[in-house]
Coordinates of C-alpha atoms in Angstrom, one line a residue:
Chain A
M7 CA 36.6 13.4 -20.5
R8 CA 33.2 15.4 -19.1
H9 CA 31.3 18.3 -21.6
T10 CA 30.9 21.1 -20.1
Y11 CA 27.5 23.1 -20.6
R12 CA 26.7 26.4 -18.8
C13 CA 23.7 26.7 -18.4
P14 CA 21.7 29.9 -18.2
L15 CA 18.8 31.0 -15.5
R16 CA 15.4 32.4 -15.6
W17 CA 14.6 34.5 -13.0
A18 CA 10.7 33.0 -13.0
D19 CA 12.3 29.5 -12.9
M20 CA 12.4 30.4 -8.3
D21 CA 9.6 29.8 -7.1
A22 CA 7.4 30.8 -3.8
F23 CA 10.5 29.8 -1.5
G24 CA 12.4 32.2 -3.6
H25 CA 15.5 29.7 -4.3
V26 CA 15.1 27.5 -7.4
N27 CA 13.1 24.8 -7.2
N28 CA 13.3 21.0 -8.0
V29 CA 11.1 20.8 -11.1
V30 CA 13.7 23.4 -13.0
F31 CA 17.3 21.5 -12.2
L32 CA 15.4 18.6 -14.4
R33 CA 14.4 21.1 -17.1
Y34 CA 18.6 22.7 -17.0
L35 CA 19.7 19.0 -16.9
E36 CA 17.5 19.1 -20.6
E37 CA 19.0 21.6 -22.2
A38 CA 22.4 20.6 -21.2
R39 CA 21.6 17.3 -22.3
I40 CA 20.0 19.0 -25.6
D41 CA 22.9 20.6 -26.3
F42 CA 24.9 17.5 -25.4
M43 CA 22.5 14.6 -27.9
F44 CA 20.8 17.7 -30.4
R45 CA 24.1 20.0 -31.1
L46 CA 26.9 18.0 -30.7
A47 CA 26.3 14.5 -31.6
P48 CA 26.9 13.5 -35.2
G49 CA 24.3 13.7 -37.4
E50 CA 21.1 14.8 -38.9
G51 CA 18.2 12.7 -39.4
D52 CA 15.5 10.9 -38.1
A53 CA 18.5 7.9 -37.5
S54 CA 19.7 10.6 -34.9
F55 CA 19.1 11.4 -31.4
K56 CA 17.5 14.7 -32.6
G57 CA 15.0 12.6 -34.3
G58 CA 14.0 11.3 -31.2
S59 CA 15.4 10.7 -28.3
V60 CA 12.9 9.2 -24.5
V61 CA 13.8 9.4 -21.6
A62 CA 13.4 6.2 -19.3
R63 CA 15.1 7.2 -16.2
H64 CA 16.2 10.4 -14.1
E65 CA 18.1 10.0 -10.0
I66 CA 18.6 13.8 -8.7
D67 CA 20.1 14.6 -5.2
Y68 CA 19.2 18.1 -4.3
K69 CA 22.6 19.6 -2.6
R70 CA 22.6 23.2 -2.4
Q71 CA 19.9 25.8 -2.9
L72 CA 20.3 28.0 -5.7
V73 CA 19.3 31.7 -6.1
H74 CA 18.6 32.7 -9.6
R75 CA 21.4 35.3 -11.4
H76 CA 22.2 36.6 -13.9
E77 CA 25.1 34.3 -14.3
P78 CA 25.2 30.4 -16.3
V79 CA 25.8 28.0 -13.6
Q80 CA 27.7 24.7 -14.8
I81 CA 26.0 22.3 -15.5
D82 CA 29.2 19.0 -16.2
L83 CA 28.0 16.2 -18.6
W84 CA 29.5 13.1 -19.2
V85 CA 28.8 9.2 -19.9
T86 CA 28.4 5.7 -17.1
R87 CA 26.6 3.4 -19.3
I88 CA 26.6 2.5 -23.0
G89 CA 23.5 -0.3 -23.7
A90 CA 22.8 -1.6 -26.7
A91 CA 19.5 0.7 -27.1
S92 CA 20.3 3.0 -23.8
A93 CA 22.5 5.5 -22.2
T94 CA 23.0 6.6 -19.1
I95 CA 23.9 10.0 -18.2
A96 CA 26.4 11.8 -15.3
Y97 CA 25.8 15.4 -14.4
E98 CA 27.1 17.7 -11.7
V99 CA 25.2 21.2 -11.8
K100 CA 27.5 23.3 -9.4
D101 CA 29.9 27.1 -9.2
D102 CA 33.5 26.8 -8.3
D103 CA 32.7 26.5 -4.6
A104 CA 28.8 24.1 -4.5
V105 CA 27.4 21.4 -6.1
Y106 CA 24.2 22.1 -6.8
V107 CA 22.7 18.7 -8.0
R108 CA 23.9 16.1 -8.5
A109 CA 22.2 14.0 -11.3
S110 CA 21.6 11.0 -13.5
T111 CA 19.6 9.9 -16.6
V112 CA 18.1 6.5 -18.8
V113 CA 18.2 7.9 -22.5
V114 CA 16.8 6.0 -25.1
P115 CA 16.6 6.7 -28.5
F116 CA 13.6 6.3 -29.9
D117 CA 11.7 6.5 -33.7
F118 CA 8.5 8.5 -33.4
A119 CA 7.3 7.0 -37.1
S120 CA 7.5 3.5 -35.4
G121 CA 6.5 4.4 -32.1
R122 CA 8.8 2.7 -31.0
P123 CA 12.7 2.0 -29.3
R124 CA 16.1 2.1 -31.5
R125 CA 19.0 0.1 -30.6
L126 CA 22.2 3.5 -30.7
S127 CA 23.5 2.8 -34.0
E128 CA 28.2 2.5 -34.2
G129 CA 28.3 6.0 -34.8
E130 CA 26.1 7.5 -31.8
R131 CA 28.5 4.6 -30.6
A132 CA 31.8 6.1 -30.5
F133 CA 29.8 9.7 -30.0
L134 CA 29.3 8.7 -26.5
G135 CA 32.5 6.5 -26.0
V136 CA 34.0 9.6 -25.8
Y137 CA 32.7 10.4 -23.2
F138 CA 32.4 8.1 -21.4
E139 CA 33.8 7.1 -17.4
E140 CA 33.3 4.4 -15.2
P141 CA 31.0 5.0 -12.2
E142 CA 32.3 5.5 -8.6
A143 CA 31.6 3.9 -6.6
A144 CA 29.7 6.0 -4.4
A145 CA 28.2 7.7 -7.9
A146 CA 24.9 10.1 -6.6
Chain B
M7 CA -3.6 3.6 2.7
R8 CA -2.9 5.5 -0.6
H9 CA -3.7 8.6 -1.4
T10 CA -5.0 9.0 -4.5
Y11 CA -4.6 12.9 -6.5
R12 CA -6.4 13.9 -9.6
C13 CA -4.1 15.7 -11.6
P14 CA -5.4 18.0 -13.7
L15 CA -3.0 18.0 -17.5
R16 CA -1.9 21.8 -19.5
W17 CA -2.1 21.5 -23.4
A18 CA 1.5 23.1 -23.6
D19 CA 2.8 19.9 -21.2
M20 CA 3.6 18.4 -24.0
D21 CA 6.9 19.7 -25.8
A22 CA 7.5 19.5 -29.8
F23 CA 7.2 15.5 -29.5
G24 CA 3.6 16.0 -29.1
H25 CA 3.5 13.7 -25.3
V26 CA 3.9 14.9 -21.9
N27 CA 7.5 16.5 -21.4
N28 CA 9.1 14.0 -19.1
V29 CA 10.3 17.4 -16.7
V30 CA 6.9 18.0 -16.5
F31 CA 5.8 14.6 -14.2
L32 CA 8.0 15.8 -11.2
R33 CA 5.6 19.4 -12.2
Y34 CA 2.8 16.7 -11.4
L35 CA 4.6 14.8 -8.4
E36 CA 5.0 18.8 -6.7
E37 CA 0.9 19.2 -7.2
A38 CA 0.7 15.8 -5.4
R39 CA 2.8 16.0 -3.2
I40 CA 2.0 19.5 -2.3
D41 CA -2.0 18.5 -2.0
F42 CA -1.0 15.6 0.5
M43 CA 1.8 18.3 2.3
F44 CA -0.4 21.4 2.9
R45 CA -3.8 19.9 2.2
L46 CA -4.6 17.5 3.8
A47 CA -1.2 17.6 6.1
P48 CA -3.1 19.4 9.4
G49 CA -0.9 22.5 10.8
E50 CA -0.2 26.0 9.8
G51 CA 1.9 28.1 10.3
D52 CA 6.2 28.3 10.2
A53 CA 5.9 24.3 11.5
S54 CA 4.1 22.3 9.3
F55 CA 5.0 21.6 5.3
K56 CA 3.7 24.9 4.0
G57 CA 6.1 26.5 5.4
G58 CA 8.6 25.0 4.3
S59 CA 10.3 21.9 2.8
V60 CA 12.8 21.1 0.5
V61 CA 13.1 17.7 -2.1
A62 CA 17.0 16.0 -1.5
R63 CA 16.3 13.4 -3.9
H64 CA 14.1 12.0 -6.6
E65 CA 14.0 8.5 -8.6
I66 CA 11.4 8.2 -12.0
D67 CA 10.9 5.6 -14.1
Y68 CA 9.2 6.3 -17.0
K69 CA 6.9 3.7 -18.1
R70 CA 5.0 4.9 -20.7
Q71 CA 3.6 8.4 -22.7
L72 CA 1.1 10.4 -21.9
V73 CA -0.8 12.2 -24.0
H74 CA -2.9 15.4 -23.5
R75 CA -6.7 14.8 -22.9
H76 CA -9.0 16.2 -20.9
E77 CA -9.3 14.3 -17.7
P78 CA -7.1 14.0 -15.6
V79 CA -4.6 11.3 -14.7
Q80 CA -4.6 9.6 -11.0
I81 CA -1.7 10.1 -9.1
D82 CA -1.5 7.1 -6.3
L83 CA 0.6 8.4 -3.4
W84 CA 1.7 6.7 0.2
V85 CA 5.1 6.8 2.4
T86 CA 7.7 4.4 2.2
R87 CA 10.2 5.8 4.6
I88 CA 9.8 7.4 7.4
G89 CA 12.8 9.2 9.0
A90 CA 14.5 12.1 12.3
A91 CA 14.4 14.8 9.6
S92 CA 12.5 13.6 5.7
A93 CA 10.2 10.6 4.0
T94 CA 10.4 9.5 1.8
I95 CA 7.2 9.5 -0.1
A96 CA 6.4 7.1 -4.2
Y97 CA 4.0 8.1 -6.5
E98 CA 2.6 6.0 -9.0
V99 CA 1.4 8.4 -11.7
K100 CA -1.5 5.5 -13.7
D101 CA -5.4 5.8 -15.2
D102 CA -7.2 2.7 -15.0
D103 CA -5.3 0.1 -17.5
A104 CA -2.1 2.1 -17.8
V105 CA 1.2 2.8 -15.1
Y106 CA 2.9 6.6 -16.8
V107 CA 5.2 6.8 -14.5
R108 CA 6.7 5.3 -10.8
A109 CA 8.4 7.4 -8.8
S110 CA 9.7 8.2 -5.0
T111 CA 10.6 11.4 -3.4
V112 CA 12.9 12.6 -0.7
V113 CA 11.4 15.5 1.5
V114 CA 13.3 17.0 4.4
P115 CA 11.2 19.9 6.4
F116 CA 13.4 23.3 6.3
D117 CA 12.9 26.0 8.2
F118 CA 13.5 28.6 6.1
A119 CA 13.8 31.4 8.7
S120 CA 17.8 29.7 10.5
G121 CA 18.1 28.1 6.3
R122 CA 18.2 25.2 7.8
P123 CA 16.3 21.6 7.8
R124 CA 14.5 20.6 10.6
R125 CA 13.3 16.9 12.4
L126 CA 9.9 16.1 11.8
S127 CA 7.4 16.7 14.1
E128 CA 4.9 14.1 16.0
G129 CA 1.6 15.4 14.7
E130 CA 3.5 14.5 11.2
R131 CA 5.0 11.9 12.0
A132 CA 2.0 10.3 12.7
F133 CA 0.1 11.9 9.4
L134 CA 2.6 10.7 7.3
G135 CA 2.1 7.1 9.6
V136 CA -1.7 6.6 8.0
Y137 CA -0.6 5.7 5.0
F138 CA 2.9 4.2 5.1
E139 CA 3.8 0.8 3.5
E140 CA 6.4 -1.7 3.7
P141 CA 8.6 -0.6 0.2
E142 CA 8.0 -3.6 -2.1
A143 CA 11.5 -5.9 -2.3
A144 CA 11.6 -4.7 -6.3
A145 CA 10.1 -0.7 -5.5
A146 CA 11.2 1.2 -8.3
Chain C
M11 CA 18.3 54.4 -27.1
R12 CA 17.2 50.8 -26.8
H13 CA 18.2 47.8 -24.5
T14 CA 19.2 44.8 -27.1
Y15 CA 19.5 41.7 -24.1
R16 CA 20.0 38.3 -25.8
C17 CA 17.3 36.0 -24.6
P18 CA 18.4 32.3 -24.6
L19 CA 15.3 29.9 -25.9
R20 CA 14.9 26.7 -24.4
W21 CA 14.5 23.4 -25.9
A22 CA 11.0 22.8 -24.6
D23 CA 9.7 26.2 -25.2
M24 CA 8.6 24.6 -28.0
D25 CA 4.8 23.2 -28.0
A26 CA 2.9 20.6 -29.6
F27 CA 3.2 22.3 -33.1
G28 CA 6.8 22.6 -33.4
H29 CA 7.6 25.9 -32.2
V30 CA 8.5 28.3 -29.2
N31 CA 4.7 29.3 -27.3
N32 CA 3.3 31.9 -28.2
V33 CA 2.8 31.9 -24.0
V34 CA 6.6 31.8 -23.5
F35 CA 7.6 34.9 -26.1
L36 CA 6.2 36.4 -22.8
R37 CA 8.6 35.0 -20.4
Y38 CA 11.3 36.1 -22.5
L39 CA 10.2 39.5 -22.3
E40 CA 10.4 38.8 -18.8
E41 CA 14.1 38.2 -18.7
A42 CA 15.1 40.6 -20.7
R43 CA 12.6 43.2 -18.4
I44 CA 14.5 41.8 -15.6
D45 CA 17.8 42.3 -17.2
F46 CA 16.8 46.2 -17.7
M47 CA 15.9 46.7 -14.5
F48 CA 16.6 44.2 -12.2
R49 CA 20.3 44.2 -13.0
L50 CA 21.0 47.6 -15.2
A51 CA 19.1 50.0 -12.8
P52 CA 21.1 50.8 -10.4
G53 CA 19.5 50.6 -7.2
E54 CA 19.6 48.2 -4.5
G55 CA 16.5 47.0 -2.0
D56 CA 13.6 47.8 -1.4
A57 CA 13.5 50.8 -3.0
S58 CA 14.3 49.6 -6.2
F59 CA 13.1 47.7 -8.7
K60 CA 14.6 44.3 -8.7
G61 CA 12.2 45.1 -4.7
G62 CA 8.9 44.8 -6.2
S63 CA 7.4 45.7 -10.1
V64 CA 4.1 44.0 -11.4
V65 CA 3.1 43.9 -14.3
A66 CA -0.2 46.3 -14.6
R67 CA 0.0 44.9 -19.3
H68 CA 0.9 43.6 -21.6
E69 CA 0.2 43.7 -25.3
I70 CA 1.5 42.0 -27.8
D71 CA 1.8 40.2 -31.4
Y72 CA 2.7 37.6 -33.0
K73 CA 4.8 38.7 -36.1
R74 CA 6.2 35.2 -37.3
Q75 CA 7.1 31.7 -36.2
L76 CA 10.1 31.0 -34.3
V77 CA 11.6 27.4 -33.7
H78 CA 14.6 25.8 -30.5
R79 CA 18.2 26.7 -31.9
H80 CA 21.1 26.5 -29.9
E81 CA 21.4 30.8 -30.4
P82 CA 19.9 33.0 -28.6
V83 CA 17.4 35.8 -30.6
Q84 CA 17.6 39.3 -30.3
I85 CA 15.3 41.6 -27.9
D86 CA 15.5 45.5 -28.0
L87 CA 13.9 46.9 -25.4
W88 CA 13.0 51.4 -24.7
V89 CA 10.5 52.7 -22.8
T90 CA 7.8 54.6 -24.6
R91 CA 6.1 56.2 -21.7
I92 CA 6.5 58.1 -18.1
G93 CA 4.2 59.2 -15.4
A94 CA 4.2 58.8 -11.8
A95 CA 4.1 55.3 -10.8
S96 CA 4.4 53.5 -13.8
A97 CA 5.7 53.2 -17.0
T98 CA 5.5 51.6 -20.8
I99 CA 8.8 49.0 -21.8
A100 CA 8.3 48.5 -26.0
Y101 CA 10.5 45.5 -27.4
E102 CA 10.7 43.9 -30.4
V103 CA 12.0 39.7 -30.7
K104 CA 14.2 39.8 -33.6
D105 CA 17.4 38.2 -35.2
D106 CA 18.7 40.4 -38.3
D107 CA 16.3 39.7 -40.5
A108 CA 13.7 39.0 -39.6
V109 CA 10.6 40.2 -36.6
Y110 CA 8.7 37.5 -34.4
V111 CA 6.7 39.7 -31.4
R112 CA 6.4 43.6 -31.2
A113 CA 5.4 44.2 -27.8
S114 CA 5.1 47.4 -25.2
T115 CA 4.5 46.3 -20.8
V116 CA 2.7 48.9 -18.3
V117 CA 5.2 48.1 -15.6
V118 CA 4.1 49.4 -11.5
P119 CA 7.2 49.7 -9.0
F120 CA 4.8 47.8 -6.0
D121 CA 6.1 47.8 -2.2
F122 CA 5.5 44.4 -1.6
A123 CA 5.5 45.0 2.3
S124 CA 2.1 47.4 2.1
G125 CA 1.0 45.8 -0.4
R126 CA 0.6 48.9 -2.5
P127 CA 2.6 50.6 -5.8
R128 CA 4.9 53.2 -5.1
R129 CA 5.5 55.8 -7.3
L130 CA 8.7 56.2 -10.3
S131 CA 12.1 57.2 -7.9
E132 CA 14.3 60.6 -10.1
G133 CA 17.3 58.1 -9.5
E134 CA 14.5 55.4 -11.4
R135 CA 13.2 58.5 -14.3
A136 CA 16.9 59.5 -14.6
F137 CA 17.4 56.1 -16.0
L138 CA 14.2 55.1 -17.4
G139 CA 14.7 58.7 -19.3
V140 CA 18.2 57.3 -20.6
Y141 CA 15.8 54.8 -23.2
F142 CA 12.5 56.5 -24.2
E143 CA 12.1 56.9 -26.6
E144 CA 8.2 58.7 -28.7
P145 CA 6.0 55.8 -29.3
E146 CA 5.5 55.8 -33.2
A147 CA 2.5 56.7 -34.4
A148 CA 1.5 53.5 -35.7
A149 CA 3.3 51.7 -33.1
A150 CA 2.3 47.7 -32.7
Chain D
M28 CA -23.4 33.0 -23.9
R29 CA -20.3 32.3 -22.3
H30 CA -18.8 29.9 -21.8
T31 CA -16.7 29.1 -18.0
Y32 CA -13.6 27.4 -17.6
R33 CA -13.0 26.6 -14.3
C34 CA -9.1 26.6 -14.0
P35 CA -6.0 24.2 -11.6
L36 CA -3.5 26.3 -10.6
R37 CA -0.2 24.9 -10.0
W38 CA 1.2 25.5 -6.7
A39 CA 4.2 26.6 -9.2
D40 CA 2.4 29.3 -10.8
M41 CA 3.8 31.8 -8.4
D42 CA 7.0 33.0 -8.9
A43 CA 9.1 35.1 -6.1
F44 CA 6.7 37.1 -5.3
G45 CA 4.9 34.7 -4.2
H46 CA 1.9 35.3 -6.5
V47 CA 0.9 33.8 -9.7
N48 CA 3.2 35.0 -12.2
N49 CA 1.9 37.2 -14.9
V50 CA 2.9 35.2 -17.3
V51 CA 1.4 32.2 -16.3
F52 CA -1.9 33.9 -16.5
L53 CA -1.2 33.7 -20.3
R54 CA -0.9 29.8 -20.0
Y55 CA -4.5 29.6 -18.2
L56 CA -6.0 31.7 -20.7
E57 CA -3.9 29.2 -22.7
E58 CA -6.5 26.2 -21.1
A59 CA -9.4 27.9 -21.7
R60 CA -8.9 28.7 -24.2
I61 CA -8.1 24.9 -25.4
D62 CA -12.0 24.2 -23.8
F63 CA -13.0 25.6 -25.4
M64 CA -11.1 25.4 -29.2
F65 CA -10.4 22.2 -29.1
R66 CA -13.2 19.8 -26.5
L67 CA -16.3 21.9 -26.8
A68 CA -15.6 23.3 -30.9
P69 CA -16.7 21.0 -33.3
G70 CA -14.9 19.0 -35.4
E71 CA -12.4 16.5 -35.6
G72 CA -8.5 16.5 -38.2
D73 CA -7.1 19.1 -39.5
A74 CA -10.0 20.7 -40.7
S75 CA -11.0 21.8 -37.5
F76 CA -9.3 24.3 -34.6
K77 CA -7.5 21.8 -32.9
G78 CA -5.5 20.4 -36.0
G79 CA -4.0 23.7 -36.1
S80 CA -4.7 27.6 -34.3
V81 CA -1.8 30.2 -34.0
V82 CA -2.4 33.5 -31.6
A83 CA -1.8 36.6 -33.3
R84 CA -3.0 38.8 -30.0
H85 CA -2.7 39.4 -26.6
E86 CA -4.0 42.3 -24.8
I87 CA -4.8 41.8 -21.3
D88 CA -4.7 43.6 -18.4
Y89 CA -3.9 42.5 -14.7
K90 CA -6.4 43.9 -11.6
R91 CA -4.9 41.9 -8.7
Q92 CA -3.3 40.0 -6.8
L93 CA -3.9 35.9 -7.1
V94 CA -2.1 33.4 -4.9
H95 CA -2.1 29.8 -5.0
R96 CA -4.8 27.9 -3.1
H97 CA -6.2 24.4 -4.2
E98 CA -9.3 25.8 -5.6
P99 CA -9.2 25.8 -9.8
V100 CA -10.1 30.3 -11.2
Q101 CA -13.1 30.5 -13.3
I102 CA -12.6 32.5 -17.0
D103 CA -15.1 33.4 -18.4
L104 CA -14.8 33.1 -21.8
W105 CA -16.8 34.9 -25.5
V106 CA -16.3 36.3 -28.7
T107 CA -16.1 39.3 -29.6
R108 CA -15.4 39.6 -33.7
I109 CA -15.0 36.9 -36.7
G110 CA -13.4 37.9 -39.5
A111 CA -13.0 35.8 -42.3
A112 CA -9.2 34.2 -40.9
S113 CA -9.7 35.3 -37.5
A114 CA -11.9 35.7 -34.5
T115 CA -11.0 37.6 -30.8
I116 CA -12.0 36.4 -27.7
A117 CA -12.5 38.0 -24.4
Y118 CA -11.9 36.5 -20.7
E119 CA -11.7 37.8 -17.6
V120 CA -10.6 35.9 -14.6
K121 CA -13.0 35.7 -11.6
D122 CA -14.2 34.5 -8.7
D123 CA -17.8 35.7 -7.3
D124 CA -15.9 38.7 -6.1
A125 CA -13.6 39.4 -7.6
V126 CA -11.5 40.4 -11.0
Y127 CA -7.9 39.1 -11.5
V128 CA -7.3 39.5 -14.9
R129 CA -9.3 40.5 -18.6
A130 CA -7.7 39.6 -21.8
S131 CA -8.1 39.5 -25.0
T132 CA -6.6 36.7 -27.9
V133 CA -6.7 37.2 -31.5
V134 CA -6.7 33.5 -32.8
V135 CA -5.8 32.7 -37.1
P136 CA -6.7 29.2 -38.6
F137 CA -3.2 27.3 -39.0
D138 CA -2.8 25.2 -41.6
F139 CA 0.6 23.6 -40.2
A140 CA 0.7 21.1 -43.3
S141 CA 0.6 24.1 -46.0
G142 CA 2.4 26.5 -43.2
R143 CA 0.3 29.1 -43.9
P144 CA -2.8 31.2 -42.2
R145 CA -6.6 29.6 -43.2
R146 CA -10.1 30.9 -44.0
L147 CA -12.5 30.0 -40.8
S148 CA -15.5 27.3 -42.2
E149 CA -18.7 27.7 -41.5
G150 CA -18.9 25.4 -38.6
E151 CA -16.5 27.7 -37.5
R152 CA -18.5 30.6 -37.7
A153 CA -21.5 29.6 -36.7
F154 CA -19.9 27.9 -33.0
L155 CA -17.8 31.0 -32.7
G156 CA -21.9 33.3 -32.7
V157 CA -23.1 31.0 -30.0
Y158 CA -20.6 32.9 -27.6
F159 CA -20.7 36.6 -29.7
E160 CA -21.0 39.8 -27.4
E161 CA -21.0 43.0 -29.1
P162 CA -17.3 44.7 -27.2
E163 CA -18.4 47.1 -25.1
A164 CA -17.2 50.5 -25.0
A165 CA -14.9 50.5 -22.2
A166 CA -13.7 47.1 -22.8
A167 CA -10.6 45.5 -21.8

């Protein structure tokens, strides 16, 4: 199953070249991830994604320029790997007829109190499992 | 040869977790790249990186948290691939005794007038060649 | 009449103090203004707000902290002055039971081709007039 | 006495109009203020500006456009009011031959532990006094 987040743009997301700046797409991915991990995922408090998680890695491919408009852009998000202490999230930023960005992020749950990464809980693994898809052979 | 850019931090680069937000590191890489491609590279006008270039891909690995301080952070930047119409830039964001981020970016010279990518010029290839290093087997 | 814009927050709008950073509220005001001047206002092309406008002045009073949540915050926007070559917009950033920010902005239509401010057109004055309210004696 | 901060620009501070976005100037003021209040001001720990302070009000006048360049822009900063529980800071963002922005900020020391503003300490008042100037009759 894929989670769909409709991400609002801001006018200032554009840079002097008049299109959405490449760095801002990572901000859009963060928003989609926060909607997924902080709002949709179960659990509150320190032992949850919301209590702390860090990014270990991003890969991002830019396919097409995006210019500011008043309508949100669609971000599809799913899970391609569930490890002991990390997971990989894949995304597609798109409209019905265009893909702007394909990307993936390795996320690590983190305990800010101890300053250390922590293992995924059973509940987190179950939640992530609902959105799991085998990565394609030629995934971005 | 590696180009070294000393990147100033801003206090607001930190997020609610009290460290430099992962997306902001991409902004730091942009600043290093702009110093390299817009200031250091020869040439002005439309037929130069400054006249237009887009990012086709980023890979970024986060190694260590960075907290705001008044001193800049060092970014080493070099070239690991020179293609016909694109080049790959590698970076290390670091202090003397710590590496925060390793990353690479595929950059494509772009003609915004025609809305199309263009080939690297001889001058651009010569410039990039000065900073070329074979990628390591186990490069990030 | 007041224009109401429901402004989405982003998680990274928070700073290391764990609340929406004071500078980001100006970004929210920009989003409300762009919705008002670029989407709602009539006219396309160079001779419209969208073709170019600059900010001459902001005043902003912070009344209450705002913390990230998934629901948008409401921004009410109206016009308190219509001059020959500028107008003043007032705003309230709020929820039903709380005001976070009161602010005002002097906006100047600007012709980027000539690099000069320009006068408001009749159509622009008529549009702004619909949202005009006498400023209160004790306005923020 | 005025405090001078040399503020580095970032390329992405420019918006689609090709100049530094009006909101970003507030970020520059924040950087100047942080240099003044977090680095230059005496004291560490919770009972210091660094331990917490919030902005109660900004006024900002835009005098001239600024375009990205590799050299920092100069920000002069001084104090125009020292109250019991707040102070007003004035700024000029400029080069030798041009003023881009004049602005002022009301800053309130804040105790994030109790969630309440606090009074200025004697040490803070003495520090601010060194940079005090009577506001001009026609101050921005």
